[in-house]
Amino acid sequence: MEGKNERALLVSIEMPGHHLIGTEASLEELTELARTAGAEVLGKFIQKRNKPDTTYYMGKGFAEELGLKAEELAANLIIVDEELSGTQIRNLEEITDVTVIDRTNLILDIFAQRAKSREGKLQVELAQINYRLPRLTGMGIQLSRLAGGIGTKGPGETKLETDRRHLKNRINDIKKQIARISRQRKIKRKGRNPNTPLIVLVGYTNAGKSSVRYRLLKEVPSIVTDTSNEDQGTDKLFATLDSTIRGITLKSGREALIGDTVGFIQKIPHQLITSFKTTLDEVLEADLLLHVVDINNSFAKEQQEAVYNVLEEIGASNIKRITIYNKIDLVDLSVLPKPLDQSSYLSFSAKTGRGVAELLDLIEQELPEKKFILNVLIPFSQGKIISDLHNNCKVFEMKYTTAGTHFTVEVPAYFYPKLEYFILK
Ligand SMILES: Nc1nc2c(ncn2[C@@H]2O[C@H](COP(=O)(O)OP(=O)(O)OP(=O)(O)O)[C@@H](O)[C@H]2O)c(=O)[nH]1
Ligand SMILES: [Mg+2]
């Protein structure tokens, strides 16, 4: 969308209990999204209905008026705050004579603009194809131009079938490439010291995840010495797309890895969740999640709920969390709200640095001690290690061999280095 001088009208329909954050707030968020994508927003419209219209999503009369409004304001784009079917899009375009896109398509567009890494680009393309595939009939004209040409048409196939086959092939191809990158990532992860716990920042988009991490990297001894290239926080939705990991050292001397991730949003397109699976896998591997909440946002509570929903959807809801009420410098709160998920919480400001010491203490407290099950062979000469092992580890099995004692033990992280040399492959 960028650079095309998009002049947009935004539309939402208000249905009882439909939007998590309320119709107007959702439309406000859509405005931010539209601006982020590079569009100028000329007007916002809401129609109250009990349920969506299957043909036009909104009422036909309302759609016609919208078309007139678009002509009057010289708008060339209508953005609907919901995911539409291909038929609804085509019908709306016919009746308004303006290009129509839905919320999902807009978010996918932003992701496409933002994606930098090869993996990110592939993931976005996959999400886009999964969005398009069921809408091929509706968007026939746009897509037929993509496929087609000599040699692409199988015998007896219609254009639509050819397009579908084309996209399905591309999906397989992308999935293979993503799987390959994901394997390389796993190998890299295995190379990481298994002692080092992983902390991952999660939260609603623009809550301040990158800023919180930047603050931590600056305040504590971190493995990155040069922070000039770090994301210090950007006032844009979905500024962070790729997950990156940095190392920090906690007060106790314990090292930890801290990962930044893509932000969540209400009504997040499910195509994005499935295609960003490998990136989100990092969240699943976390030992502790830092849930960053923009306490200054009037919908902080609803945004938290949206985050809980996404965590649930990706299967990360049972990972321990700390809730960080960020941007406290912007509000005057005598009492902090208790997070609904019962997690530990604190007020914080990435801007002023308030709460840094407290956060580090909380992290130390909440970060579960990692444990490993190991098979080790300890030579008889290592009497000290054997007695330490009995005192500090849970022994499941012990067998004497000629080379020494063979143990199967559960080992706390701090003890791991002592045994590393004796691990049986
Ligand atoms: N006043 C104030 N602004 C903050 C604070 N923390 C972050 N911000 C601002 O909030 C905006 C978003 O910050 P980011 O750190 O980029 O947010 P994010 O959660 O990483 O956002 P995405 O990566 O886009 O999901 C930026 O303009 C920051 O400067 C804070 O404690 N106080
Ligand atoms: Mg960010």
Short mmCIF file of C-alpha atoms and ligand atoms in Angstrom, two decimals:
data_model
loop_
_atom_site.label_atom_id
_atom_site.label_comp_id
_atom_site.label_asym_id
_atom_site.label_seq_id
_atom_site.Cartn_x
_atom_site.Cartn_y
_atom_site.Cartn_z
CA MET A 1 0.00 0.00 0.00
CA GLU A 2 2.87 2.32 0.72
CA GLY A 3 3.50 5.20 -1.59
CA LYS A 4 0.29 4.77 -3.53
CA ASN A 5 -1.40 7.76 -1.99
CA GLU A 6 -4.22 5.84 -0.38
CA ARG A 7 -7.13 7.94 0.80
CA ALA A 8 -9.21 5.74 3.01
CA LEU A 9 -12.64 5.54 4.61
CA LEU A 10 -12.94 3.19 7.58
CA VAL A 11 -16.05 1.23 8.41
CA SER A 12 -17.13 -0.93 11.27
CA ILE A 13 -20.41 -2.43 12.24
CA GLU A 14 -21.48 -2.41 15.82
CA MET A 15 -22.99 -5.66 16.96
CA PRO A 16 -23.94 -6.52 20.53
CA GLY A 17 -20.87 -7.77 22.40
CA HIS A 18 -18.79 -8.11 19.27
CA HIS A 19 -15.50 -6.26 19.68
CA LEU A 20 -13.36 -7.00 22.70
CA ILE A 21 -12.41 -3.35 23.06
CA GLY A 22 -15.62 -1.74 21.79
CA THR A 23 -16.46 -0.64 18.24
CA GLU A 24 -15.11 2.87 18.48
CA ALA A 25 -11.85 1.82 20.07
CA SER A 26 -11.44 -0.91 17.51
CA LEU A 27 -12.01 1.68 14.78
CA GLU A 28 -9.47 3.94 16.48
CA GLU A 29 -6.99 1.07 16.37
CA LEU A 30 -7.86 0.47 12.71
CA THR A 31 -7.02 4.13 12.09
CA GLU A 32 -3.58 3.61 13.61
CA LEU A 33 -3.12 0.49 11.52
CA ALA A 34 -4.19 2.33 8.35
CA ARG A 35 -1.75 5.17 9.07
CA THR A 36 0.98 2.69 9.85
CA ALA A 37 0.37 1.15 6.45
CA GLY A 38 0.72 4.58 4.84
CA ALA A 39 -2.91 5.53 4.21
CA GLU A 40 -4.57 8.85 4.93
CA VAL A 41 -7.80 8.40 6.89
CA LEU A 42 -10.59 10.69 5.63
CA GLY A 43 -13.55 9.41 7.61
CA LYS A 44 -14.90 6.74 9.92
CA PHE A 45 -18.32 5.18 9.79
CA ILE A 46 -20.22 2.85 12.09
CA GLN A 47 -23.43 1.00 11.34
CA LYS A 48 -25.41 -0.65 14.12
CA ARG A 49 -26.69 -4.10 13.21
CA ASN A 50 -27.62 -7.31 14.94
CA LYS A 51 -25.60 -9.44 12.60
CA PRO A 52 -23.45 -8.99 9.50
CA ASP A 53 -25.06 -9.09 6.08
CA THR A 54 -23.83 -12.08 4.12
CA THR A 55 -23.76 -10.21 0.80
CA TYR A 56 -22.30 -6.84 1.80
CA TYR A 57 -21.28 -7.37 5.43
CA MET A 58 -23.04 -4.03 6.12
CA GLY A 59 -26.48 -3.00 4.88
CA LYS A 60 -26.82 -2.42 1.14
CA GLY A 61 -28.13 1.12 1.62
CA PHE A 62 -25.23 1.90 3.95
CA ALA A 63 -22.75 0.57 1.40
CA GLU A 64 -24.29 2.74 -1.31
CA GLU A 65 -23.99 5.82 0.88
CA LEU A 66 -20.40 4.92 1.56
CA GLY A 67 -19.76 4.85 -2.17
CA LEU A 68 -21.19 8.37 -2.49
CA LYS A 69 -19.13 9.57 0.46
CA ALA A 70 -16.02 8.11 -1.17
CA GLU A 71 -16.76 10.01 -4.36
CA GLU A 72 -17.37 13.23 -2.47
CA LEU A 73 -14.10 12.97 -0.51
CA ALA A 74 -12.11 11.51 -3.40
CA ALA A 75 -11.34 8.41 -1.34
CA ASN A 76 -9.89 5.46 -3.21
CA LEU A 77 -9.97 2.84 -0.48
CA ILE A 78 -12.47 1.45 2.00
CA ILE A 79 -11.15 -0.51 4.96
CA VAL A 80 -13.55 -2.71 6.88
CA ASP A 81 -12.75 -3.51 10.51
CA GLU A 82 -13.38 -7.24 10.20
CA GLU A 83 -12.38 -10.19 8.09
CA LEU A 84 -14.62 -10.42 5.01
CA SER A 85 -15.34 -13.20 2.55
CA GLY A 86 -14.17 -12.87 -1.04
CA THR A 87 -17.76 -12.45 -2.18
CA GLN A 88 -18.41 -9.65 0.31
CA ILE A 89 -15.31 -7.82 -0.88
CA ARG A 90 -16.29 -8.17 -4.53
CA ASN A 91 -19.89 -7.08 -3.86
CA LEU A 92 -18.77 -4.08 -1.86
CA GLU A 93 -16.32 -3.05 -4.57
CA GLU A 94 -19.07 -3.27 -7.16
CA ILE A 95 -21.51 -1.19 -5.19
CA THR A 96 -19.04 1.48 -4.00
CA ASP A 97 -16.74 1.55 -7.02
CA VAL A 98 -13.72 1.77 -4.68
CA THR A 99 -11.10 -0.82 -3.68
CA VAL A 100 -12.18 -2.59 -0.51
CA ILE A 101 -9.86 -4.33 1.93
CA ASP A 102 -10.52 -5.88 5.32
CA ARG A 103 -8.70 -5.66 8.64
CA THR A 104 -6.82 -8.90 8.09
CA ASN A 105 -5.55 -7.80 4.70
CA LEU A 106 -4.42 -4.49 6.20
CA ILE A 107 -2.46 -6.19 8.98
CA LEU A 108 -0.91 -8.60 6.49
CA ASP A 109 0.08 -5.59 4.41
CA ILE A 110 1.85 -3.97 7.37
CA PHE A 111 3.65 -7.20 8.12
CA ALA A 112 4.70 -7.42 4.48
CA GLN A 113 6.13 -3.90 4.63
CA ARG A 114 7.98 -4.65 7.87
CA ALA A 115 9.39 -8.11 7.23
CA LYS A 116 13.15 -7.94 6.91
CA SER A 117 14.56 -11.37 7.54
CA ARG A 118 14.15 -14.14 4.99
CA GLU A 119 12.13 -16.14 7.48
CA GLY A 120 9.88 -13.18 8.25
CA LYS A 121 9.24 -12.58 4.56
CA LEU A 122 8.39 -16.22 3.93
CA GLN A 123 6.07 -16.30 6.93
CA VAL A 124 4.21 -13.23 5.74
CA GLU A 125 3.90 -14.58 2.21
CA LEU A 126 2.49 -17.81 3.60
CA ALA A 127 -0.07 -15.90 5.64
CA GLN A 128 -1.01 -13.84 2.59
CA ILE A 129 -1.54 -16.90 0.41
CA ASN A 130 -3.60 -18.58 3.11
CA TYR A 131 -5.70 -15.45 3.22
CA ARG A 132 -6.12 -15.32 -0.56
CA LEU A 133 -6.77 -18.96 -1.29
CA PRO A 134 -10.34 -19.14 0.00
CA ARG A 135 -11.04 -15.74 -1.58
CA LEU A 136 -9.88 -16.62 -5.10
CA THR A 137 -13.37 -16.48 -6.57
CA GLY A 138 -13.91 -13.00 -5.12
CA MET A 139 -10.59 -11.63 -6.23
CA GLY A 140 -10.48 -13.37 -9.57
CA ILE A 141 -9.36 -10.39 -11.58
CA GLN A 142 -6.39 -9.42 -9.42
CA LEU A 143 -5.04 -12.92 -9.10
CA SER A 144 -5.45 -14.21 -12.61
CA ARG A 145 -2.78 -11.76 -13.62
CA LEU A 146 -0.34 -13.44 -11.27
CA ALA A 147 -0.67 -16.96 -12.54
CA GLY A 148 -1.48 -17.83 -16.12
CA GLY A 149 0.79 -17.53 -19.11
CA ILE A 150 2.05 -20.27 -21.39
CA GLY A 151 2.61 -23.61 -19.77
CA THR A 152 0.86 -22.87 -16.52
CA LYS A 153 -2.45 -24.24 -17.60
CA GLY A 154 -3.02 -27.96 -17.23
CA PRO A 155 -5.33 -29.81 -19.64
CA GLY A 156 -8.98 -29.09 -18.98
CA GLU A 157 -8.26 -26.82 -16.04
CA THR A 158 -10.16 -23.62 -15.50
CA LYS A 159 -8.28 -20.44 -14.69
CA LEU A 160 -9.40 -20.72 -11.08
CA GLU A 161 -8.08 -24.24 -10.72
CA THR A 162 -4.75 -23.19 -12.21
CA ASP A 163 -4.49 -20.29 -9.78
CA ARG A 164 -5.32 -22.56 -6.88
CA ARG A 165 -2.78 -25.16 -7.94
CA HIS A 166 -0.19 -22.43 -8.35
CA LEU A 167 -0.74 -21.06 -4.86
CA LYS A 168 -0.83 -24.51 -3.29
CA ASN A 169 2.52 -25.33 -4.87
CA ARG A 170 3.91 -22.08 -3.56
CA ILE A 171 2.59 -22.92 -0.06
CA ASN A 172 4.42 -26.24 -0.10
CA ASP A 173 7.55 -24.56 -1.33
CA ILE A 174 7.43 -21.88 1.39
CA LYS A 175 6.69 -24.43 4.09
CA LYS A 176 9.75 -26.41 3.08
CA GLN A 177 11.93 -23.31 3.20
CA ILE A 178 10.56 -22.27 6.59
CA ALA A 179 11.11 -25.79 7.92
CA ARG A 180 14.73 -25.62 6.78
CA ILE A 181 15.31 -22.26 8.51
CA SER A 182 13.54 -23.55 11.60
CA ARG A 183 15.85 -26.58 11.69
CA GLN A 184 18.91 -24.33 11.49
CA ARG A 185 17.46 -22.26 14.30
CA LYS A 186 16.98 -25.37 16.42
CA ILE A 187 20.58 -26.39 15.85
CA LYS A 188 21.66 -22.91 16.91
CA ARG A 189 19.48 -23.17 20.00
CA LYS A 190 21.04 -26.48 20.92
CA GLY A 191 24.40 -24.77 20.82
CA ARG A 192 23.20 -22.43 23.53
CA ASN A 193 24.24 -23.19 27.07
CA PRO A 194 21.29 -25.17 28.42
CA ASN A 195 21.85 -23.55 31.81
CA THR A 196 20.90 -20.18 30.56
CA PRO A 197 17.21 -19.51 31.09
CA LEU A 198 15.21 -17.79 28.38
CA ILE A 199 13.02 -14.80 29.21
CA VAL A 200 10.67 -13.61 26.48
CA LEU A 201 8.83 -10.29 26.26
CA VAL A 202 5.25 -10.51 25.11
CA GLY A 203 2.47 -7.96 24.93
CA TYR A 204 0.09 -5.93 22.86
CA THR A 205 1.63 -4.09 19.94
CA ASN A 206 3.16 -0.73 20.95
CA ALA A 207 3.01 -1.59 24.69
CA GLY A 208 6.76 -0.96 24.98
CA LYS A 209 8.35 -4.42 24.78
CA SER A 210 11.40 -3.29 22.83
CA SER A 211 11.78 -0.21 25.07
CA VAL A 212 11.65 -2.34 28.22
CA ARG A 213 14.33 -4.62 26.89
CA TYR A 214 16.48 -1.73 25.77
CA ARG A 215 16.24 -0.28 29.27
CA LEU A 216 17.28 -3.60 30.79
CA LEU A 217 20.20 -3.97 28.39
CA LYS A 218 21.40 -0.51 29.34
CA GLU A 219 21.02 -0.88 33.10
CA VAL A 220 22.48 -4.32 33.67
CA PRO A 221 25.71 -5.87 32.48
CA SER A 222 24.70 -7.28 29.16
CA ILE A 223 26.49 -9.41 26.67
CA VAL A 224 25.81 -6.83 23.96
CA THR A 225 28.24 -4.03 24.62
CA ASP A 226 27.15 -1.85 21.78
CA THR A 227 23.46 -1.01 22.10
CA SER A 228 23.45 1.64 19.39
CA ASN A 229 21.75 -0.70 16.95
CA GLU A 230 19.16 -1.91 19.42
CA ASP A 231 15.49 -1.14 18.92
CA GLN A 232 14.93 1.55 21.54
CA GLY A 233 11.20 1.63 20.96
CA THR A 234 9.31 2.91 17.95
CA ASP A 235 5.94 4.59 17.94
CA LYS A 236 4.55 2.35 15.25
CA LEU A 237 2.35 -0.72 15.36
CA PHE A 238 4.20 -3.95 14.71
CA ALA A 239 7.60 -2.24 14.74
CA THR A 240 9.19 -5.51 15.83
CA LEU A 241 8.62 -8.49 13.57
CA ASP A 242 11.62 -10.71 13.99
CA SER A 243 12.45 -12.19 17.32
CA THR A 244 15.94 -11.35 18.54
CA ILE A 245 17.73 -12.62 21.62
CA ARG A 246 20.22 -10.86 23.87
CA GLY A 247 22.08 -11.93 27.00
CA ILE A 248 21.99 -10.21 30.37
CA THR A 249 23.56 -10.95 33.73
CA LEU A 250 21.35 -10.87 36.80
CA LYS A 251 22.46 -9.61 40.21
CA SER A 252 23.17 -13.10 41.50
CA GLY A 253 25.56 -13.53 38.60
CA ARG A 254 23.14 -15.80 36.83
CA GLU A 255 23.00 -15.25 33.10
CA ALA A 256 19.76 -15.08 31.21
CA LEU A 257 18.70 -14.65 27.61
CA ILE A 258 16.05 -12.13 26.84
CA GLY A 259 14.02 -12.25 23.66
CA ASP A 260 11.87 -9.60 21.99
CA THR A 261 8.90 -10.68 19.90
CA VAL A 262 6.22 -9.50 17.53
CA GLY A 263 3.32 -7.71 19.24
CA PHE A 264 -0.16 -9.13 19.60
CA ILE A 265 -3.44 -7.44 18.71
CA GLN A 266 -7.13 -8.15 19.20
CA LYS A 267 -8.69 -10.01 16.27
CA ILE A 268 -5.19 -11.05 15.20
CA PRO A 269 -5.45 -12.78 11.82
CA HIS A 270 -5.20 -16.49 12.48
CA GLN A 271 -3.23 -16.84 9.22
CA LEU A 272 -0.47 -14.88 10.95
CA ILE A 273 -0.46 -17.07 14.03
CA THR A 274 -0.13 -20.25 12.02
CA SER A 275 2.52 -18.94 9.67
CA PHE A 276 4.53 -17.29 12.45
CA LYS A 277 4.58 -20.58 14.31
CA THR A 278 8.36 -20.94 14.20
CA THR A 279 8.89 -17.40 15.52
CA LEU A 280 6.30 -17.93 18.21
CA ASP A 281 7.98 -21.20 19.15
CA GLU A 282 10.49 -19.03 20.95
CA VAL A 283 7.69 -17.96 23.28
CA LEU A 284 6.90 -21.60 23.97
CA GLU A 285 10.47 -22.28 24.96
CA ALA A 286 10.57 -19.45 27.46
CA ASP A 287 11.17 -20.13 31.13
CA LEU A 288 9.54 -16.84 32.01
CA LEU A 289 7.37 -14.38 30.11
CA LEU A 290 7.43 -10.65 30.75
CA HIS A 291 4.00 -9.38 29.79
CA VAL A 292 4.37 -5.70 28.98
CA VAL A 293 1.16 -3.67 29.34
CA ASP A 294 0.72 -0.02 28.33
CA ILE A 295 -0.99 1.15 31.53
CA ASN A 296 -1.68 4.51 29.93
CA ASN A 297 -3.93 2.96 27.29
CA SER A 298 -7.61 3.26 28.13
CA PHE A 299 -8.05 -0.32 27.00
CA ALA A 300 -5.16 -1.73 28.97
CA LYS A 301 -7.40 -4.38 30.52
CA GLU A 302 -8.85 -5.49 27.20
CA GLN A 303 -5.40 -5.52 25.63
CA GLN A 304 -4.23 -7.80 28.42
CA GLU A 305 -7.12 -10.11 27.71
CA ALA A 306 -6.24 -10.13 24.03
CA VAL A 307 -2.70 -11.18 24.98
CA TYR A 308 -4.03 -13.96 27.23
CA ASN A 309 -6.11 -15.19 24.31
CA VAL A 310 -3.14 -15.33 21.97
CA LEU A 311 -0.97 -17.05 24.59
CA GLU A 312 -3.72 -19.59 25.04
CA GLU A 313 -4.02 -20.10 21.29
CA ILE A 314 -0.31 -20.78 20.84
CA GLY A 315 -0.23 -23.05 23.89
CA ALA A 316 1.90 -20.81 26.11
CA SER A 317 -0.61 -20.06 28.84
CA ASN A 318 1.06 -22.22 31.47
CA ILE A 319 4.44 -20.46 31.32
CA LYS A 320 5.18 -18.35 34.38
CA ARG A 321 4.68 -14.61 33.85
CA ILE A 322 5.42 -11.22 35.30
CA THR A 323 3.12 -8.37 34.33
CA ILE A 324 4.95 -5.09 33.70
CA TYR A 325 2.68 -2.05 33.86
CA ASN A 326 4.75 0.13 31.58
CA LYS A 327 4.54 3.87 30.77
CA ILE A 328 3.69 4.65 34.40
CA ASP A 329 5.32 8.05 33.82
CA LEU A 330 2.24 9.00 31.81
CA VAL A 331 -0.39 8.22 34.43
CA ASP A 332 -1.01 9.01 38.04
CA LEU A 333 -2.15 5.78 39.66
CA SER A 334 -2.37 5.29 43.38
CA VAL A 335 -3.30 1.62 43.09
CA LEU A 336 -2.23 -0.72 40.35
CA PRO A 337 -4.82 -3.10 38.93
CA LYS A 338 -4.22 -6.76 39.76
CA PRO A 339 -3.60 -8.79 36.64
CA LEU A 340 -6.37 -11.28 35.94
CA ASP A 341 -3.87 -14.08 35.43
CA GLN A 342 -2.64 -13.77 39.05
CA SER A 343 0.92 -13.10 37.90
CA SER A 344 3.38 -10.97 39.90
CA TYR A 345 3.28 -7.39 38.72
CA LEU A 346 4.95 -4.03 39.07
CA SER A 347 4.82 -0.52 37.72
CA PHE A 348 7.54 0.42 35.30
CA SER A 349 8.73 3.12 32.98
CA ALA A 350 11.04 2.26 30.16
CA LYS A 351 11.35 5.99 29.64
CA THR A 352 12.49 7.06 33.12
CA GLY A 353 13.90 3.75 34.30
CA ARG A 354 11.51 3.49 37.21
CA GLY A 355 11.07 -0.10 38.37
CA VAL A 356 14.25 -1.52 36.85
CA ALA A 357 15.71 -2.74 40.16
CA GLU A 358 12.39 -4.15 41.26
CA LEU A 359 11.92 -5.91 37.95
CA LEU A 360 15.33 -7.52 38.18
CA ASP A 361 14.54 -8.76 41.70
CA LEU A 362 11.22 -10.16 40.52
CA ILE A 363 12.90 -11.90 37.61
CA GLU A 364 15.39 -13.52 39.98
CA GLN A 365 12.52 -14.65 42.18
CA GLU A 366 10.27 -15.94 39.46
CA LEU A 367 12.78 -17.45 37.09
CA PRO A 368 12.44 -21.13 37.73
CA GLU A 369 15.67 -22.95 38.43
CA LYS A 370 16.30 -25.08 35.39
CA LYS A 371 16.73 -28.79 35.94
CA PHE A 372 18.21 -31.39 33.64
CA ILE A 373 18.05 -35.14 33.60
CA LEU A 374 21.55 -36.41 32.81
CA ASN A 375 23.32 -39.69 32.35
CA VAL A 376 26.82 -39.35 33.72
CA LEU A 377 29.74 -41.64 34.31
CA ILE A 378 31.87 -40.47 37.24
CA PRO A 379 35.28 -42.08 37.70
CA PHE A 380 35.95 -43.48 41.20
CA SER A 381 38.73 -40.94 41.61
CA GLN A 382 36.15 -38.09 41.71
CA GLY A 383 34.96 -38.68 45.27
CA LYS A 384 34.10 -34.99 45.89
CA ILE A 385 31.84 -34.79 42.84
CA ILE A 386 30.11 -38.01 43.81
CA SER A 387 29.31 -36.75 47.29
CA ASP A 388 28.23 -33.31 45.95
CA LEU A 389 26.06 -35.10 43.48
CA HIS A 390 24.35 -37.08 46.24
CA ASN A 391 23.81 -33.89 48.21
CA ASN A 392 22.54 -31.64 45.42
CA CYS A 393 20.87 -33.82 42.83
CA LYS A 394 18.05 -36.30 42.73
CA VAL A 395 19.51 -39.70 41.88
CA PHE A 396 17.17 -41.91 39.87
CA GLU A 397 19.56 -44.72 39.11
CA MET A 398 23.08 -45.73 40.07
CA LYS A 399 25.16 -48.55 38.58
CA TYR A 400 28.77 -49.49 39.24
CA THR A 401 30.86 -50.26 36.19
CA THR A 402 34.56 -50.88 35.82
CA ALA A 403 35.06 -47.32 34.53
CA GLY A 404 33.25 -45.64 37.42
CA THR A 405 29.72 -45.04 38.68
CA HIS A 406 26.95 -44.53 36.18
CA PHE A 407 24.24 -42.16 37.44
CA THR A 408 20.91 -41.06 36.05
CA VAL A 409 20.25 -37.82 37.92
CA GLU A 410 18.18 -34.68 37.96
CA VAL A 411 20.57 -31.76 38.13
CA PRO A 412 19.83 -28.12 39.04
CA ALA A 413 21.24 -25.64 36.54
CA TYR A 414 23.99 -24.28 38.79
CA PHE A 415 25.39 -27.78 39.21
CA TYR A 416 25.35 -28.60 35.51
CA PRO A 417 28.83 -27.25 34.70
CA LYS A 418 30.40 -29.56 37.28
CA LEU A 419 28.96 -32.59 35.55
CA GLU A 420 29.20 -31.44 31.94
CA TYR A 421 32.51 -33.21 31.37
CA PHE A 422 31.11 -36.56 32.52
CA ILE A 423 27.91 -36.62 30.46
CA LEU A 424 27.45 -39.84 28.52
CA LYS A 425 26.51 -39.27 24.90
N1 LIG B 1 6.13 7.72 27.96
C1 LIG B 1 6.58 6.48 27.74
N2 LIG B 1 6.64 6.00 26.49
C2 LIG B 1 7.09 4.74 26.31
C3 LIG B 1 7.49 3.92 27.40
N3 LIG B 1 7.88 2.71 26.91
C4 LIG B 1 7.72 2.79 25.56
N4 LIG B 1 7.25 4.00 25.20
C5 LIG B 1 6.94 4.45 23.82
O1 LIG B 1 5.94 3.59 23.28
C6 LIG B 1 6.15 3.38 21.89
C7 LIG B 1 6.23 1.90 21.58
O2 LIG B 1 7.39 1.34 22.16
P1 LIG B 1 8.04 -0.02 21.64
O3 LIG B 1 9.06 -0.39 22.64
O4 LIG B 1 8.45 0.08 20.22
O5 LIG B 1 6.78 -0.99 21.75
P2 LIG B 1 6.70 -2.53 21.30
O6 LIG B 1 5.81 -3.19 22.30
O7 LIG B 1 8.05 -3.11 21.11
O8 LIG B 1 5.92 -2.36 19.92
P3 LIG B 1 5.86 -3.36 18.64
O9 LIG B 1 7.20 -3.96 18.42
O10 LIG B 1 5.44 -2.44 17.56
O11 LIG B 1 4.79 -4.37 18.97
C8 LIG B 1 7.44 4.14 21.55
O12 LIG B 1 7.08 5.40 21.04
C9 LIG B 1 8.14 4.29 22.90
O13 LIG B 1 8.96 5.42 22.95
C10 LIG B 1 7.42 4.47 28.72
O14 LIG B 1 7.72 3.85 29.74
N5 LIG B 1 6.95 5.75 28.83
MG MG B 2 8.92 -3.88 19.48
#
